[in-house]
Amino acid sequence: MSRAEFLEGLKGGIPVGLAAAPFGALFGALARDQGMSLGELTLMSGTVYAGASQMVGLDLFGHNVQAWLIVLSILAVNFRHVLYSAAIARYIRHFSGVEKFFTFFLLVDPQFAETIKRHESGKSVTFAWYIGFAAMVYIPWVIISLIGGLLGSLIGDPKAIGLDILLPIYFLGIVMGFRKRDNFLPVVAASAVASAIAHHYVGSPWHVSIGALAGVALAAVLPPVKANRKPDIAHESHEV
């Protein structure tokens, strides 16, 4: 592993780790309030490692829903990760089998976004960079979840202090990072409309995957936007 690339990944992951900290603390507080032990909530953060899915799981645990339905609901929320892994597969072909295992386990929304941006900037997606970036998100997430469980009583009602709005703002920031991509507006609009309709008629958490699939379907049929190119004056003059 390249030490320089690993350190570059660590540095890049610091802002994401800090941004995710409130969500980890919120999960820990809510999990503790639902009756989970500190060990159980820490284990859930370390193994599931998906904020939205962990929140959905907590909500279903509190309503004594059957285990198979909890698993299916979490799968619906995390289905977008199937699309993520397919999108970055060509960038990590050189990874070993063990490296790919850790790559996909640590593949969360900001990790996916930064991996795409790194490749498009012309830099190689190496395992050293990837694991460095992931470490600065994963390790704080697990630790902050534990701290949230310890200090949950001090947080109080998350809605009263506006913590419930942080997650939508965070994901909106990730989406806006791709605003210069071809057909950004129509794809996002289609995904948003489909998600809203699905939320009304099908319900949560299925609207997440349905909205994602609608955006992917539209992106697949729309032609890429052709950049305006300046005419080759020399070539035209030669032809004249």
Short mmCIF file of C-alpha atoms in Angstrom, two decimals:
data_model
loop_
_atom_site.label_atom_id
_atom_site.label_comp_id
_atom_site.label_asym_id
_atom_site.label_seq_id
_atom_site.Cartn_x
_atom_site.Cartn_y
_atom_site.Cartn_z
CA MET A 1 0.00 0.00 0.00
CA SER A 2 1.15 3.53 -0.80
CA ARG A 3 1.55 5.52 2.40
CA ALA A 4 1.04 8.82 0.55
CA GLU A 5 -2.24 7.69 -1.00
CA PHE A 6 -3.43 6.26 2.32
CA LEU A 7 -2.76 9.60 4.03
CA GLU A 8 -4.49 11.40 1.15
CA GLY A 9 -7.53 9.20 1.76
CA LEU A 10 -7.45 9.90 5.49
CA LYS A 11 -7.30 13.63 4.84
CA GLY A 12 -10.18 13.51 2.38
CA GLY A 13 -12.35 11.48 4.76
CA ILE A 14 -12.06 13.89 7.69
CA PRO A 15 -14.87 16.27 6.57
CA VAL A 16 -17.18 13.34 5.85
CA GLY A 17 -16.46 11.76 9.22
CA LEU A 18 -17.25 15.03 10.97
CA ALA A 19 -20.46 15.49 8.95
CA ALA A 20 -21.62 11.97 9.81
CA ALA A 21 -20.92 12.36 13.54
CA PRO A 22 -24.35 13.88 14.43
CA PHE A 23 -26.12 10.99 12.69
CA GLY A 24 -24.06 8.44 14.59
CA ALA A 25 -24.80 10.17 17.90
CA LEU A 26 -28.49 10.36 17.00
CA PHE A 27 -28.60 6.65 16.17
CA GLY A 28 -26.89 5.76 19.44
CA ALA A 29 -29.33 7.88 21.45
CA LEU A 30 -32.39 6.45 19.67
CA ALA A 31 -31.11 2.88 19.93
CA ARG A 32 -30.55 3.30 23.65
CA ASP A 33 -34.03 4.75 23.98
CA GLN A 34 -35.43 1.67 22.20
CA GLY A 35 -33.85 -0.55 24.86
CA MET A 36 -30.71 -1.69 23.03
CA SER A 37 -27.59 -2.19 25.13
CA LEU A 38 -24.39 -0.29 24.39
CA GLY A 39 -22.85 -3.46 23.01
CA GLU A 40 -25.82 -4.16 20.73
CA LEU A 41 -26.00 -0.67 19.24
CA THR A 42 -22.23 -0.58 18.71
CA LEU A 43 -22.34 -3.99 17.03
CA MET A 44 -25.17 -2.81 14.77
CA SER A 45 -23.22 0.28 13.72
CA GLY A 46 -20.14 -1.84 13.05
CA THR A 47 -21.87 -4.55 11.02
CA VAL A 48 -24.81 -2.86 9.28
CA TYR A 49 -22.90 0.41 8.79
CA ALA A 50 -25.69 2.30 7.04
CA GLY A 51 -27.31 5.21 8.84
CA ALA A 52 -30.67 5.20 7.07
CA SER A 53 -31.00 1.42 7.34
CA GLN A 54 -30.09 1.46 11.01
CA MET A 55 -32.80 4.07 11.64
CA VAL A 56 -35.36 2.00 9.73
CA GLY A 57 -34.35 -1.09 11.69
CA LEU A 58 -34.79 0.75 14.98
CA ASP A 59 -38.26 1.93 14.01
CA LEU A 60 -39.32 -1.59 13.06
CA PHE A 61 -37.78 -3.12 16.17
CA GLY A 62 -39.94 -0.79 18.25
CA HIS A 63 -43.10 -2.09 16.58
CA ASN A 64 -42.29 -5.78 17.07
CA VAL A 65 -42.24 -6.46 13.34
CA GLN A 66 -41.27 -9.95 12.14
CA ALA A 67 -37.56 -10.42 11.42
CA TRP A 68 -38.01 -11.23 7.71
CA LEU A 69 -39.88 -7.96 7.16
CA ILE A 70 -37.12 -5.99 8.90
CA VAL A 71 -34.50 -7.60 6.65
CA LEU A 72 -36.60 -6.93 3.56
CA SER A 73 -37.17 -3.28 4.54
CA ILE A 74 -33.46 -2.70 5.13
CA LEU A 75 -32.73 -4.34 1.77
CA ALA A 76 -35.15 -1.89 0.13
CA VAL A 77 -33.32 1.07 1.65
CA ASN A 78 -29.90 -0.31 0.73
CA PHE A 79 -30.78 -1.45 -2.80
CA ARG A 80 -29.03 1.64 -4.16
CA HIS A 81 -25.76 0.06 -3.04
CA VAL A 82 -26.21 -2.57 -5.74
CA LEU A 83 -26.16 0.28 -8.25
CA TYR A 84 -23.16 1.86 -6.49
CA SER A 85 -21.12 -1.35 -6.66
CA ALA A 86 -21.94 -1.82 -10.33
CA ALA A 87 -20.89 1.76 -11.09
CA ILE A 88 -17.44 1.49 -9.47
CA ALA A 89 -16.71 -2.13 -10.52
CA ARG A 90 -14.64 -1.04 -13.51
CA TYR A 91 -12.48 1.23 -11.32
CA ILE A 92 -11.47 -1.56 -8.91
CA ARG A 93 -10.82 -4.44 -11.27
CA HIS A 94 -7.21 -4.50 -10.12
CA PHE A 95 -8.22 -5.07 -6.47
CA SER A 96 -7.72 -8.54 -4.99
CA GLY A 97 -10.68 -10.59 -3.77
CA VAL A 98 -10.05 -9.62 -0.14
CA GLU A 99 -9.68 -5.96 -1.08
CA LYS A 100 -12.98 -6.05 -2.98
CA PHE A 101 -14.70 -7.57 0.08
CA PHE A 102 -13.67 -4.62 2.24
CA THR A 103 -14.34 -2.18 -0.61
CA PHE A 104 -17.98 -3.20 -0.94
CA PHE A 105 -18.52 -3.50 2.80
CA LEU A 106 -17.34 0.09 3.27
CA LEU A 107 -19.22 1.41 0.23
CA VAL A 108 -21.52 4.11 1.62
CA ASP A 109 -22.94 7.18 -0.13
CA PRO A 110 -20.02 9.62 0.36
CA GLN A 111 -17.49 6.88 -0.39
CA PHE A 112 -19.23 6.21 -3.71
CA ALA A 113 -19.39 9.90 -4.59
CA GLU A 114 -15.71 10.51 -3.83
CA THR A 115 -14.64 7.39 -5.71
CA ILE A 116 -16.46 8.58 -8.84
CA LYS A 117 -15.03 12.09 -8.50
CA ARG A 118 -11.49 10.75 -8.02
CA HIS A 119 -11.68 8.66 -11.17
CA GLU A 120 -13.15 11.51 -13.21
CA SER A 121 -10.39 13.82 -12.03
CA GLY A 122 -7.87 11.49 -13.67
CA LYS A 123 -6.51 9.94 -10.47
CA SER A 124 -6.26 6.19 -9.96
CA VAL A 125 -8.63 4.60 -7.48
CA THR A 126 -6.21 2.62 -5.34
CA PHE A 127 -7.02 0.45 -2.35
CA ALA A 128 -4.68 2.51 -0.17
CA TRP A 129 -6.64 5.70 -0.90
CA TYR A 130 -9.99 3.92 -0.63
CA ILE A 131 -9.30 2.29 2.74
CA GLY A 132 -7.82 5.52 4.13
CA PHE A 133 -10.90 7.50 3.18
CA ALA A 134 -13.22 4.78 4.49
CA ALA A 135 -11.38 4.53 7.81
CA MET A 136 -12.07 8.20 8.58
CA VAL A 137 -15.79 7.57 8.11
CA TYR A 138 -16.25 4.07 9.52
CA ILE A 139 -14.24 4.30 12.74
CA PRO A 140 -15.73 7.62 13.93
CA TRP A 141 -19.22 6.36 13.01
CA VAL A 142 -18.91 3.36 15.33
CA ILE A 143 -17.30 5.36 18.15
CA ILE A 144 -19.79 8.24 17.94
CA SER A 145 -22.68 5.75 17.95
CA LEU A 146 -21.38 4.42 21.26
CA ILE A 147 -20.97 7.94 22.64
CA GLY A 148 -24.52 8.76 21.53
CA GLY A 149 -25.75 5.75 23.46
CA LEU A 150 -23.84 6.85 26.54
CA LEU A 151 -25.02 10.46 26.39
CA GLY A 152 -28.39 9.90 24.76
CA SER A 153 -30.32 11.38 27.64
CA LEU A 154 -28.52 14.70 27.12
CA ILE A 155 -29.60 15.00 23.48
CA GLY A 156 -33.33 14.95 24.20
CA ASP A 157 -35.82 15.22 21.34
CA PRO A 158 -33.80 15.41 18.09
CA LYS A 159 -36.58 17.31 16.33
CA ALA A 160 -36.59 19.99 19.01
CA ILE A 161 -33.01 21.00 18.12
CA GLY A 162 -33.27 20.39 14.39
CA LEU A 163 -31.15 17.23 14.12
CA ASP A 164 -33.82 15.53 12.01
CA ILE A 165 -33.11 17.91 9.11
CA LEU A 166 -29.38 17.14 8.96
CA LEU A 167 -29.73 13.86 7.06
CA PRO A 168 -31.79 15.30 4.15
CA ILE A 169 -29.38 18.25 3.86
CA TYR A 170 -26.41 15.89 3.87
CA PHE A 171 -27.79 13.74 1.04
CA LEU A 172 -28.81 16.85 -0.90
CA GLY A 173 -25.19 17.99 -0.75
CA ILE A 174 -24.04 14.65 -2.20
CA VAL A 175 -26.58 14.89 -5.04
CA MET A 176 -25.59 18.48 -5.88
CA GLY A 177 -22.00 17.35 -6.22
CA PHE A 178 -23.06 15.69 -9.49
CA ARG A 179 -24.92 18.73 -10.84
CA LYS A 180 -22.53 19.11 -13.80
CA ARG A 181 -23.20 15.60 -15.09
CA ASP A 182 -25.17 15.08 -18.30
CA ASN A 183 -28.97 15.17 -17.89
CA PHE A 184 -28.66 15.96 -14.18
CA LEU A 185 -31.91 17.92 -13.87
CA PRO A 186 -34.27 15.51 -15.69
CA VAL A 187 -32.80 12.47 -13.93
CA VAL A 188 -33.08 14.06 -10.48
CA ALA A 189 -36.57 15.32 -11.23
CA ALA A 190 -37.74 11.88 -12.38
CA SER A 191 -36.23 10.24 -9.33
CA ALA A 192 -37.82 12.78 -6.97
CA VAL A 193 -41.27 12.53 -8.53
CA ALA A 194 -41.20 8.73 -8.60
CA SER A 195 -40.01 8.63 -5.00
CA ALA A 196 -42.78 11.00 -3.86
CA ILE A 197 -45.46 8.99 -5.66
CA ALA A 198 -44.08 5.72 -4.29
CA HIS A 199 -43.98 7.14 -0.77
CA HIS A 200 -47.68 8.02 -1.05
CA TYR A 201 -48.92 4.79 -2.63
CA VAL A 202 -46.37 2.18 -1.56
CA GLY A 203 -44.84 3.67 1.57
CA SER A 204 -41.44 3.86 3.22
CA PRO A 205 -38.76 2.61 2.78
CA TRP A 206 -39.62 1.31 -0.69
CA HIS A 207 -39.84 4.81 -2.14
CA VAL A 208 -36.04 5.11 -1.86
CA SER A 209 -35.33 2.23 -4.24
CA ILE A 210 -38.23 3.03 -6.56
CA GLY A 211 -37.02 6.61 -6.94
CA ALA A 212 -33.48 5.43 -7.62
CA LEU A 213 -34.63 2.95 -10.26
CA ALA A 214 -36.72 5.62 -11.99
CA GLY A 215 -33.68 7.90 -12.22
CA VAL A 216 -31.48 5.09 -13.53
CA ALA A 217 -34.09 4.12 -16.14
CA LEU A 218 -34.36 7.67 -17.46
CA ALA A 219 -30.57 8.11 -17.50
CA ALA A 220 -30.27 4.92 -19.55
CA VAL A 221 -32.58 6.15 -22.33
CA LEU A 222 -31.52 9.79 -22.50
CA PRO A 223 -28.69 10.59 -24.94
CA PRO A 224 -25.59 12.29 -23.50
CA VAL A 225 -25.43 16.04 -23.86
CA LYS A 226 -23.08 17.04 -26.65
CA ALA A 227 -20.65 19.73 -25.62
CA ASN A 228 -20.46 22.76 -27.86
CA ARG A 229 -17.24 22.53 -29.79
CA LYS A 230 -15.47 25.34 -31.60
CA PRO A 231 -15.00 24.68 -35.32
CA ASP A 232 -11.59 23.61 -36.43
CA ILE A 233 -10.69 26.74 -38.41
CA ALA A 234 -7.49 25.30 -39.85
CA HIS A 235 -9.26 22.17 -41.00
CA GLU A 236 -12.12 24.14 -42.55
CA SER A 237 -9.70 26.46 -44.35
CA HIS A 238 -7.85 23.48 -45.77
CA GLU A 239 -11.08 22.00 -47.08
CA VAL A 240 -12.10 25.34 -48.69
#
